[in-house]
Coordinates of C-alpha atoms in Angstrom, one line a residue:
M38 CA 84.2 102.9 122.3
P39 CA 86.0 105.5 124.8
K40 CA 89.8 105.0 125.5
I41 CA 90.7 104.0 129.0
W42 CA 92.9 107.1 131.0
R43 CA 95.5 104.9 132.9
I44 CA 97.9 107.8 134.8
H45 CA 101.1 107.1 135.6
P46 CA 101.8 106.9 139.8
H47 CA 105.0 108.8 141.0
D48 CA 107.1 108.8 144.0
P49 CA 108.3 112.3 144.5
A50 CA 110.9 111.3 147.1
R51 CA 112.5 108.7 144.0
I52 CA 112.4 112.3 141.4
A53 CA 113.2 114.5 144.1
D54 CA 116.4 111.4 144.4
L55 CA 117.1 111.1 140.7
E56 CA 117.4 115.3 140.2
R57 CA 119.9 115.5 142.6
A58 CA 121.5 112.7 141.6
A59 CA 122.2 113.1 137.6
G60 CA 121.5 117.1 137.9
V61 CA 118.6 117.4 135.4
P62 CA 115.4 119.8 136.1
S63 CA 112.6 117.4 138.6
V64 CA 110.3 117.3 135.0
V65 CA 113.3 115.5 133.1
A66 CA 113.3 113.4 136.6
Q67 CA 109.6 112.7 136.5
L68 CA 109.6 111.8 133.5
L69 CA 113.0 109.3 132.8
V70 CA 112.1 107.4 136.1
S71 CA 108.6 107.0 134.3
R72 CA 110.5 105.3 131.8
G73 CA 112.4 103.2 133.9
I74 CA 115.3 104.9 133.5
C75 CA 116.6 105.9 137.1
D76 CA 120.2 105.5 137.0
P77 CA 122.6 108.6 137.3
V78 CA 124.8 107.2 134.5
T79 CA 122.3 105.3 132.6
V80 CA 120.4 108.9 132.2
R81 CA 123.6 110.9 131.3
E82 CA 124.1 108.0 128.8
F83 CA 120.1 108.0 127.4
L84 CA 120.4 112.1 127.4
D85 CA 124.1 112.7 126.0
C86 CA 123.3 110.0 123.1
K87 CA 126.5 110.1 121.9
L88 CA 127.2 108.9 118.2
S89 CA 130.1 107.3 120.0
A90 CA 127.2 104.8 121.6
L91 CA 127.0 102.4 118.1
R92 CA 128.4 99.3 118.4
D93 CA 131.6 98.5 115.8
P94 CA 129.4 97.0 112.8
E95 CA 131.6 94.5 112.9
L96 CA 129.8 93.6 116.5
L97 CA 126.7 93.0 114.1
P98 CA 126.0 88.9 113.0
G99 CA 127.0 88.2 109.7
I100 CA 128.7 91.3 108.4
P101 CA 132.7 90.5 108.3
A102 CA 131.7 88.1 105.9
A103 CA 129.5 90.2 104.1
A104 CA 132.0 92.8 104.0
D105 CA 134.7 90.3 102.8
R106 CA 132.7 88.9 100.0
I107 CA 131.1 92.9 98.6
M108 CA 134.7 94.2 98.6
A109 CA 136.3 91.4 96.8
A110 CA 133.0 92.1 94.2
V111 CA 134.1 95.7 93.7
A112 CA 137.7 94.2 93.2
G113 CA 136.5 92.3 90.4
Q114 CA 134.8 94.8 89.2
E115 CA 131.5 92.6 89.1
P116 CA 127.9 93.4 88.4
I117 CA 126.2 94.1 92.3
V118 CA 122.6 94.9 92.4
V119 CA 121.5 96.1 95.5
Y120 CA 117.4 94.4 95.7
G121 CA 115.2 96.8 98.4
D122 CA 111.7 96.8 99.1
Y123 CA 109.1 99.6 98.7
D124 CA 108.6 101.5 101.7
A125 CA 110.3 104.3 103.0
D126 CA 112.6 101.6 105.4
G127 CA 113.8 99.5 102.3
M128 CA 114.0 102.7 99.7
T129 CA 116.6 104.4 102.4
A130 CA 118.1 101.5 102.9
T131 CA 119.0 100.8 98.9
A132 CA 119.8 104.5 98.9
L133 CA 122.4 104.3 101.6
L134 CA 123.6 101.4 100.3
L135 CA 124.2 101.3 96.4
G136 CA 126.0 105.2 97.6
C137 CA 128.0 103.8 99.0
L138 CA 129.0 101.0 96.8
R139 CA 129.3 103.6 94.1
M140 CA 131.6 105.9 96.0
L141 CA 134.2 102.7 97.0
G142 CA 133.8 102.3 92.6
A143 CA 131.7 99.8 92.6
Q144 CA 129.9 98.3 89.8
A145 CA 126.2 99.0 91.7
S146 CA 122.9 99.4 90.3
Y147 CA 119.4 98.9 92.0
Y148 CA 116.1 96.9 92.1
V149 CA 112.7 97.4 93.8
P150 CA 109.8 95.1 93.3
H151 CA 106.9 96.6 92.5
R152 CA 104.1 96.7 95.0
I153 CA 100.6 95.1 93.1
D154 CA 102.8 93.5 90.7
E155 CA 105.6 91.7 92.6
G156 CA 104.8 91.7 96.3
Y157 CA 107.4 92.1 98.7
G158 CA 110.7 90.6 98.9
L159 CA 112.9 88.4 97.0
N160 CA 110.8 86.9 93.7
D161 CA 111.8 84.2 91.2
E162 CA 111.3 86.6 88.0
A163 CA 112.9 89.3 89.4
L164 CA 116.3 87.3 90.0
R165 CA 116.2 85.7 86.5
T166 CA 115.5 89.0 84.9
L167 CA 118.8 90.2 86.8
A168 CA 121.2 87.6 85.8
G169 CA 119.8 87.9 82.4
R170 CA 121.5 91.4 82.6
G171 CA 124.5 90.6 83.5
A172 CA 124.2 90.7 88.0
R173 CA 126.7 88.6 90.1
M174 CA 126.1 89.5 93.1
I175 CA 122.6 90.6 94.6
V176 CA 122.9 92.3 97.8
T177 CA 118.7 92.5 100.3
V178 CA 118.3 95.4 101.9
D179 CA 115.2 95.2 104.0
C180 CA 114.2 91.7 102.9
G181 CA 115.1 88.2 101.9
I182 CA 115.7 86.6 105.1
A183 CA 112.6 84.4 104.6
S184 CA 113.7 83.8 100.9
I185 CA 114.2 80.2 101.1
R186 CA 113.2 79.0 97.2
E187 CA 114.0 82.2 96.0
A188 CA 117.7 81.5 97.4
E189 CA 117.9 78.1 96.1
T190 CA 116.6 80.2 92.3
A191 CA 119.8 82.2 92.8
R192 CA 122.5 79.7 93.7
E193 CA 121.3 78.2 90.2
L194 CA 121.7 81.4 88.6
G195 CA 125.0 81.4 89.1
L196 CA 124.4 85.2 91.3
Q197 CA 126.2 85.6 94.8
L198 CA 123.4 86.1 96.7
I199 CA 124.3 88.5 99.9
I200 CA 120.9 88.7 102.5
T201 CA 120.7 91.5 104.6
D202 CA 117.5 92.0 106.8
H203 CA 116.1 92.9 110.0
H204 CA 112.0 91.0 109.9
Q205 CA 111.7 87.6 111.5
F206 CA 113.2 84.3 110.3
A207 CA 111.5 81.7 108.6
E208 CA 111.6 77.9 110.0
R209 CA 115.7 77.7 108.9
L210 CA 117.7 80.2 106.9
P211 CA 118.0 80.8 103.7
D212 CA 121.4 79.1 101.6
A213 CA 122.8 82.6 101.0
A214 CA 126.6 83.3 100.8
A215 CA 126.0 85.3 104.5
V216 CA 123.3 86.8 106.2
V217 CA 123.7 89.8 107.9
H218 CA 120.8 90.4 111.0
P219 CA 120.9 91.5 114.2
R220 CA 119.3 88.7 116.2
L221 CA 120.8 85.7 113.8
P222 CA 120.2 82.4 115.5
G223 CA 123.2 81.4 117.9
T224 CA 124.7 84.9 118.0
D225 CA 124.4 87.4 121.0
Y226 CA 124.2 90.8 119.3
P227 CA 123.0 93.2 122.5
F228 CA 120.5 95.0 120.2
G229 CA 118.1 93.5 118.1
E230 CA 115.7 96.5 116.8
L231 CA 117.7 97.5 114.1
S232 CA 115.4 99.0 111.5
G233 CA 116.7 97.8 107.8
V234 CA 118.2 101.0 107.1
G235 CA 120.5 100.8 110.3
V236 CA 122.0 97.2 109.2
A237 CA 122.1 98.4 106.0
F238 CA 124.3 101.5 107.6
K239 CA 126.7 99.2 109.6
L240 CA 127.5 97.5 106.4
A241 CA 128.0 100.6 104.5
W242 CA 130.3 101.2 107.3
A243 CA 132.4 98.2 107.8
L244 CA 132.6 98.3 104.2
C245 CA 134.6 102.0 104.4
Q246 CA 136.7 100.4 107.3
R247 CA 137.8 98.1 104.8
A248 CA 138.2 100.9 102.1
S249 CA 140.7 103.1 104.5
Q250 CA 141.7 99.9 106.1
A251 CA 141.2 101.2 109.4
K252 CA 138.4 101.8 112.2
R253 CA 139.4 105.1 111.6
V254 CA 137.5 105.9 107.8
S255 CA 138.8 108.5 105.4
P256 CA 137.8 112.2 105.7
V257 CA 135.6 112.0 102.3
M258 CA 134.1 108.3 103.9
R259 CA 133.1 110.3 107.5
S260 CA 131.5 112.7 105.4
F261 CA 129.3 110.1 103.2
L262 CA 128.6 108.1 106.2
M263 CA 127.8 111.0 108.3
Q264 CA 125.0 112.1 105.1
A265 CA 124.1 108.8 105.5
V266 CA 122.8 108.9 109.2
G267 CA 120.2 111.1 107.6
L268 CA 118.8 108.5 105.5
A269 CA 119.1 105.8 108.3
A270 CA 117.3 108.4 110.4
I271 CA 113.9 108.3 108.1
G272 CA 113.8 104.9 107.8
T273 CA 114.1 104.3 111.3
V274 CA 111.1 106.4 112.4
A275 CA 109.1 105.2 109.3
D276 CA 109.6 101.9 110.1
V277 CA 108.6 102.2 113.9
V278 CA 111.2 99.8 115.5
P279 CA 111.8 101.3 118.9
L280 CA 113.4 104.6 119.1
V281 CA 116.1 103.2 122.1
D282 CA 119.9 102.2 121.9
E283 CA 121.3 102.3 118.7
N284 CA 118.2 103.2 116.7
R285 CA 118.1 106.5 119.1
V286 CA 121.8 107.3 119.0
L287 CA 120.8 107.2 114.9
V288 CA 117.8 108.9 114.5
R289 CA 119.2 111.7 117.2
H290 CA 122.1 112.4 115.4
G291 CA 120.4 111.7 111.7
L292 CA 117.7 114.7 112.5
A293 CA 121.1 116.7 112.3
S294 CA 122.6 115.5 109.8
L295 CA 119.0 115.6 107.3
K296 CA 119.3 119.7 108.2
E297 CA 122.8 120.7 107.8
R298 CA 123.9 117.9 104.7
P299 CA 121.0 116.2 103.8
P300 CA 121.5 114.9 100.4
L301 CA 120.0 116.8 97.3
G302 CA 116.6 115.1 96.6
L303 CA 116.2 115.4 99.7
A304 CA 116.8 118.8 100.6
H305 CA 114.8 119.9 97.4
L306 CA 111.8 117.5 98.8
M307 CA 112.2 118.9 102.4
R308 CA 111.4 122.7 100.0
V309 CA 108.5 121.9 98.7
C310 CA 107.0 121.1 102.0
K311 CA 108.8 123.6 103.8
L312 CA 110.8 121.7 106.6
H313 CA 113.8 123.5 105.1
E314 CA 112.2 126.9 107.1
K315 CA 112.7 125.3 110.7
P316 CA 115.4 125.8 113.0
H317 CA 115.4 121.8 113.8
L318 CA 114.1 118.9 112.1
D319 CA 112.2 116.2 114.7
C320 CA 110.5 113.1 114.2
E321 CA 107.0 114.1 113.6
D322 CA 108.8 115.6 110.3
I323 CA 110.1 112.5 109.4
G324 CA 106.5 110.8 110.2
F325 CA 104.4 112.4 109.2
T326 CA 105.9 114.7 106.0
L327 CA 108.9 113.1 104.1
A328 CA 108.5 109.7 105.0
P329 CA 104.8 109.4 103.8
R330 CA 106.2 111.0 100.2
L331 CA 108.6 108.5 100.0
N332 CA 106.1 105.8 100.7
A333 CA 103.3 107.1 98.6
A334 CA 105.3 106.7 95.3
G335 CA 106.2 102.5 96.6
R336 CA 101.9 102.7 97.3
L337 CA 101.3 103.8 93.9
G338 CA 104.1 101.7 92.2
Q339 CA 106.5 104.0 91.9
A340 CA 109.2 103.4 94.4
Q341 CA 112.1 103.6 92.1
L342 CA 111.4 107.7 91.6
A343 CA 112.0 107.5 95.6
V344 CA 115.1 105.7 95.6
E345 CA 116.4 108.3 92.7
L346 CA 114.8 111.4 94.7
L347 CA 117.6 110.3 97.3
T348 CA 120.3 109.2 95.0
T349 CA 120.3 111.8 92.2
Q350 CA 123.2 114.0 91.4
S351 CA 121.0 116.7 89.3
L352 CA 119.9 119.3 90.4
E353 CA 117.6 119.8 87.7
R354 CA 116.3 116.0 88.3
A355 CA 115.9 116.9 91.8
M356 CA 113.5 119.2 92.1
A357 CA 111.0 117.9 88.9
L358 CA 110.9 114.2 91.1
A359 CA 110.9 116.5 94.3
E360 CA 107.9 118.2 93.0
Y361 CA 106.5 114.6 91.8
L362 CA 106.9 113.4 94.6
H363 CA 104.7 115.7 96.5
E364 CA 102.0 116.1 94.4
L365 CA 102.2 111.6 94.2
N366 CA 101.4 112.2 98.3
G367 CA 98.0 113.6 97.1
S368 CA 97.2 111.7 95.1
R369 CA 98.0 109.1 97.5
D370 CA 95.8 111.0 100.7
S371 CA 92.7 111.0 97.9
L372 CA 92.6 107.6 97.1
E373 CA 92.7 107.3 101.4
R374 CA 90.2 109.3 101.7
S375 CA 87.8 107.6 99.6
V376 CA 88.5 104.0 101.1
Y377 CA 88.5 105.4 104.1
L378 CA 84.6 106.9 103.5
A379 CA 83.5 103.6 101.8
A380 CA 85.1 101.8 104.8
N381 CA 83.1 103.7 107.3
K382 CA 80.0 102.9 105.1
Q383 CA 80.2 99.7 105.2
I384 CA 80.9 99.7 109.2
N385 CA 77.8 101.8 109.2
E386 CA 75.2 99.3 107.6
R387 CA 77.0 95.9 107.6
C388 CA 78.8 95.7 110.8
D389 CA 77.8 95.5 114.8
L390 CA 80.2 97.1 116.8
E391 CA 78.3 95.6 119.6
S392 CA 79.4 92.2 119.1
D393 CA 82.1 91.8 116.1
A394 CA 85.5 91.3 117.7
A395 CA 87.4 92.0 114.3
L396 CA 85.8 93.9 110.8
V397 CA 86.8 92.4 107.6
L398 CA 85.4 95.3 104.8
A399 CA 85.8 94.7 101.2
G400 CA 86.1 96.9 98.2
R401 CA 86.0 96.4 94.9
G402 CA 88.5 99.1 93.3
W403 CA 89.9 100.3 96.3
H404 CA 93.2 100.7 95.9
P405 CA 96.3 98.0 97.3
G406 CA 98.7 100.8 98.1
V407 CA 96.5 103.1 100.9
I408 CA 94.4 99.6 102.8
G409 CA 96.9 99.3 104.9
I410 CA 97.0 102.8 105.8
V411 CA 92.9 102.6 105.9
A412 CA 93.0 100.0 108.2
G413 CA 95.1 100.8 110.5
R414 CA 93.3 104.0 111.4
L415 CA 89.9 101.8 111.6
A416 CA 91.9 99.7 114.3
E417 CA 92.9 102.4 116.0
K418 CA 89.2 104.3 116.2
H419 CA 87.3 100.8 116.6
H420 CA 89.5 98.9 119.3
R421 CA 89.9 95.8 117.4
P422 CA 91.9 94.1 114.4
V423 CA 90.1 95.2 111.0
V424 CA 91.1 93.5 107.0
L425 CA 91.1 95.7 104.6
I426 CA 90.3 93.8 101.1
A427 CA 90.8 95.4 97.5
L428 CA 88.6 92.9 95.2
D429 CA 90.0 93.4 91.5
E430 CA 87.4 95.8 89.3
V431 CA 86.3 92.4 87.1
G432 CA 86.9 89.8 89.3
V433 CA 89.7 88.5 87.2
K434 CA 92.7 88.6 89.8
A435 CA 92.7 87.5 93.2
G436 CA 91.8 90.2 95.9
I437 CA 94.7 91.7 98.0
G438 CA 94.0 92.1 101.6
S439 CA 95.9 94.2 104.5
G440 CA 95.4 93.7 108.6
R441 CA 96.1 96.1 110.9
G442 CA 96.0 94.4 114.9
V443 CA 95.3 95.8 118.0
P444 CA 98.1 95.3 121.2
G445 CA 97.8 91.8 122.7
F446 CA 96.5 90.1 119.8
N447 CA 98.5 88.2 116.8
L448 CA 97.5 89.2 113.6
H449 CA 99.7 86.8 111.7
A450 CA 98.6 84.2 113.8
A451 CA 95.0 84.5 113.3
L452 CA 95.5 84.6 109.7
S453 CA 97.0 81.5 109.4
A454 CA 94.5 79.5 111.4
C455 CA 92.3 81.3 108.6
A456 CA 94.7 80.3 105.6
E457 CA 91.9 77.6 104.5
H458 CA 89.7 80.5 103.3
L459 CA 93.4 82.2 101.4
I460 CA 95.6 81.9 98.1
S461 CA 98.3 83.4 100.8
H462 CA 99.3 85.8 103.5
G463 CA 102.3 87.5 105.5
G464 CA 103.7 89.8 108.2
H465 CA 103.7 89.6 111.4
A466 CA 101.5 90.2 115.0
A467 CA 100.9 93.7 114.3
A468 CA 100.4 94.2 110.6
A469 CA 100.3 91.5 107.8
G470 CA 98.9 90.9 104.3
L471 CA 97.0 88.1 101.9
K472 CA 95.7 87.3 98.5
I473 CA 92.0 85.9 98.3
E474 CA 89.6 84.9 95.9
D475 CA 86.7 86.5 95.8
L476 CA 84.3 83.9 96.4
R477 CA 86.4 83.1 100.0
V478 CA 86.0 86.2 101.3
E479 CA 82.7 85.7 103.5
D480 CA 83.8 82.9 104.8
F481 CA 87.0 84.6 105.5
R482 CA 85.2 87.0 107.4
A483 CA 83.0 84.6 109.2
A484 CA 86.0 82.6 110.4
F485 CA 88.6 84.9 111.2
L486 CA 85.5 86.7 113.7
E487 CA 85.1 84.1 115.0
C488 CA 89.0 83.4 116.0
V489 CA 89.3 87.0 116.9
A490 CA 86.8 86.6 119.4
T491 CA 88.1 83.4 120.6
E492 CA 91.6 84.6 120.8
L493 CA 91.1 88.6 122.0
S494 CA 90.3 88.0 125.9
S495 CA 88.4 91.2 127.3
A496 CA 91.9 92.4 128.8
D497 CA 93.7 92.6 125.6
A498 CA 90.8 94.0 124.1
R499 CA 90.8 96.7 126.7
Q500 CA 94.8 96.9 126.5
G501 CA 94.0 98.1 122.8
R502 CA 91.8 101.1 124.7
E503 CA 94.2 102.3 126.8
L504 CA 95.7 105.3 127.1
R505 CA 99.2 105.4 129.0
I506 CA 98.6 109.1 130.4
D507 CA 102.6 110.8 132.2
G508 CA 100.5 112.9 134.3
E509 CA 97.8 115.3 134.8
V510 CA 99.3 119.2 134.6
I511 CA 97.7 122.8 134.3
F512 CA 97.7 125.2 131.4
S513 CA 100.0 127.4 133.5
T514 CA 102.7 125.2 134.6
L515 CA 103.6 124.2 130.9
T516 CA 106.3 127.6 129.6
P517 CA 108.3 127.4 126.7
T518 CA 110.9 126.9 129.2
I519 CA 109.1 123.6 130.7
V520 CA 108.7 122.3 127.3
E521 CA 112.2 122.7 126.1
Q522 CA 113.0 120.6 129.1
I523 CA 110.9 118.0 127.9
E524 CA 112.1 118.0 124.4
R525 CA 115.5 116.5 125.9
L526 CA 114.2 113.5 126.4
A527 CA 113.7 113.3 122.6
P528 CA 113.9 111.9 119.2
F529 CA 110.7 110.7 120.3
G530 CA 108.8 107.8 118.6
H531 CA 108.2 103.9 119.2
G532 CA 109.3 102.7 122.3
N533 CA 110.0 106.3 123.8
T534 CA 106.7 108.5 123.1
R535 CA 106.4 112.0 123.9
P536 CA 105.5 112.5 126.9
L537 CA 101.4 112.5 126.8
L538 CA 100.2 115.0 130.1
C539 CA 96.1 115.3 130.5
A540 CA 94.5 118.6 131.6
S541 CA 90.8 118.7 133.4
N542 CA 88.1 121.6 133.3
V543 CA 89.2 122.9 130.3
T544 CA 86.7 125.4 128.2
L545 CA 87.0 126.3 124.8
V546 CA 87.8 129.6 123.2
E547 CA 85.7 129.1 120.5
P548 CA 84.3 126.5 118.1
A549 CA 86.2 123.3 117.8
R550 CA 86.7 123.1 113.7
S551 CA 87.8 121.2 110.7
I552 CA 91.2 121.6 109.2
G553 CA 93.1 119.8 107.1
N554 CA 92.1 117.9 102.9
G555 CA 88.8 116.6 103.8
G556 CA 88.9 117.8 107.4
R557 CA 90.8 115.1 109.1
H558 CA 92.4 117.4 111.4
L559 CA 90.8 119.6 114.4
S560 CA 92.4 123.4 115.7
L561 CA 91.2 124.0 119.0
R562 CA 91.6 126.9 121.4
L563 CA 91.6 125.4 125.1
R564 CA 91.7 127.8 128.3
Q565 CA 91.8 126.7 131.4
H566 CA 92.2 129.0 134.2
N567 CA 92.9 132.1 132.5
V568 CA 95.7 130.6 130.2
T569 CA 95.0 129.3 126.6
L570 CA 96.6 127.1 124.5
R571 CA 96.2 126.4 120.7
G572 CA 95.8 122.5 120.4
V573 CA 95.6 120.2 116.9
A574 CA 94.4 117.0 116.7
F575 CA 95.5 115.4 114.0
G576 CA 93.4 112.6 112.7
G577 CA 90.6 114.4 114.5
G578 CA 88.1 116.2 112.2
E579 CA 85.7 113.9 113.0
W580 CA 85.4 115.0 116.6
A581 CA 84.4 118.7 116.0
A582 CA 80.8 117.5 115.6
E583 CA 80.8 115.5 118.6
I584 CA 82.6 118.5 120.7
A585 CA 80.4 121.3 119.6
R586 CA 77.3 118.6 122.0
V587 CA 78.9 119.4 124.8
E588 CA 77.9 121.8 127.8
G589 CA 80.9 122.6 129.8
P590 CA 84.3 121.7 130.1
I591 CA 85.9 119.2 128.9
H592 CA 89.5 116.8 130.0
V593 CA 91.7 116.5 127.5
A594 CA 95.3 114.3 126.9
F595 CA 97.2 115.8 124.9
R596 CA 101.3 116.1 124.4
P597 CA 103.0 119.6 124.5
V598 CA 105.1 120.9 121.9
I599 CA 106.8 124.2 121.1
N600 CA 105.5 125.8 118.0
S601 CA 108.7 128.1 116.4
F602 CA 106.3 130.7 114.1
A603 CA 108.0 134.2 112.7
G604 CA 110.6 134.7 115.5
R605 CA 108.3 133.5 118.2
R606 CA 108.1 130.2 120.5
T607 CA 104.2 129.3 121.9
V608 CA 103.2 125.9 123.8
E609 CA 101.2 124.0 121.9
A610 CA 98.9 121.6 122.6
H611 CA 98.6 118.3 120.4
V612 CA 95.2 116.5 121.7
A613 CA 95.4 112.8 121.7
D614 CA 92.4 112.4 123.4
W615 CA 88.8 114.4 125.3
R616 CA 86.0 113.7 127.5
P617 CA 83.4 115.6 128.9
A618 CA 84.1 116.5 132.6
D619 CA 80.8 116.0 133.3
G620 CA 82.3 116.9 137.3
D621 CA 84.5 114.8 137.3
A622 CA 88.5 115.2 138.3
V623 CA 90.7 113.3 135.6
A624 CA 92.4 112.0 138.2
A625 CA 90.0 111.0 140.1
A626 CA 89.6 107.5 138.4
A627 CA 93.3 107.2 138.2
E628 CA 97.0 106.7 140.0
P629 CA 98.4 110.3 142.0
S630 CA 98.8 112.5 139.0
W631 CA 102.0 114.6 137.7
H632 CA 103.5 116.5 140.0
V633 CA 103.4 119.8 139.9
P634 CA 104.5 123.0 140.3
Y635 CA 108.0 123.2 139.0
A636 CA 108.9 126.0 140.9
E637 CA 112.8 125.1 140.6
T638 CA 112.7 125.4 137.0

């Protein structure tokens, strides 16, 4: 089913006014206006993105009480365990807070649950094990806010529990010694979208202020915090929280920190991935290179190795772990491709894409660690909610499922409506997980499809297929200078996406070809009015055969980027979608288009 292109309308007079008032080039003014940033003062703050824009950590709800209790435990040499999560956000948060505690002289260690055996968050057995090993304080990062029963277990075991999290609460808060959360009920912190590592960074900052007995921390602690901003950038990008406000600040400065002063293990991981060759890093380097390698460890049940990579001070160990995580990501990619192919086969054989409002697919022996990635790819491809279930190979253990939703649909609420068929479930509107007995899969499938058909309106379904385009452009206007001006709006990610443009009546210089492992991606050479751009469609390898069947030009939707290679800087198109031209102009079915040319720039 093709995507619906919606080109953003533009007001040339308003753009010109902002250009003059804020002193920015026309292309930047236009993109700022399309993002709703129209006040000159707000524009300057957005573009400058100063580290000083971070709010005082003491303002974050729960930090004063948490920091006081942790400092008392440090002074008393009480054993502290940082209890994290197995994704990149949780791993970086664990490494950051652990590093801070050890720098302060604490007797600190960490624990990350096994993704498959234990699942997400606090669990009673782990708390009993940690108490048996002598732990006196547990500090959670990126988890714990909904752990009501586990908090009671901690109290029974004599553990002092500090919870730091950013996820959705349960009906009531856990009974903990302190709870740190940007959206804590009864508080009014101005920015509630911090990631788990963002919350951990604020707590570490507060601890450093207390240790320094001043708002301005000591030089050693400032150096630590500047490196910690790099860890915060990785977890923030990986957790797909909005890159606005404090998240934008953390990522902008964190990318520079990763380039200038990475932790030892990350430095070697970047070298293995050849990121050390780049003059500067961007969010795509985190999202497509660093985060997948950290997440691969968690998905395959070895999250502790990723935390060790982020914290090790051993050169030999750093090199070995970097190489291993790089190889582990290759294994994850192979598993993912295998499940993706099997899932597509099921869709072709068993599903009716014309009438099925959702997809529920199950396979015996599918790896539970990769089904979420595949569900996400299929939800994006087919524009409908998808649930994948990994069934136990011998049918002894319960099946593990992972689902991904679409805009306008609450996946967690749908699973709750089908709870009678499930052992358990959890998550949020966009992503969720479940456990289910083999014999209940078909009943669940029927109930889930009925629920989705009832709840997901045709308007919501269209929203999931819409591609929001900033404007139409011709290739000749996309000079390196123009694209560098567009980069002033970076870092790009969720909530501040890289500008998406479209171009009409584009021809292919040569046949499109699949590239990458398993032919997952697509390479193109695109020409318009005698200007040629290299194009890459990540995840678009399946388009090769479709494009080959098109006679004549095509329209393309793409994101312009600068490709630096061998000292040369060229413009490259990251293709998001395409369609046959068929003689119709792109803008004919949309609103007024991109304001070109940019002669003044």
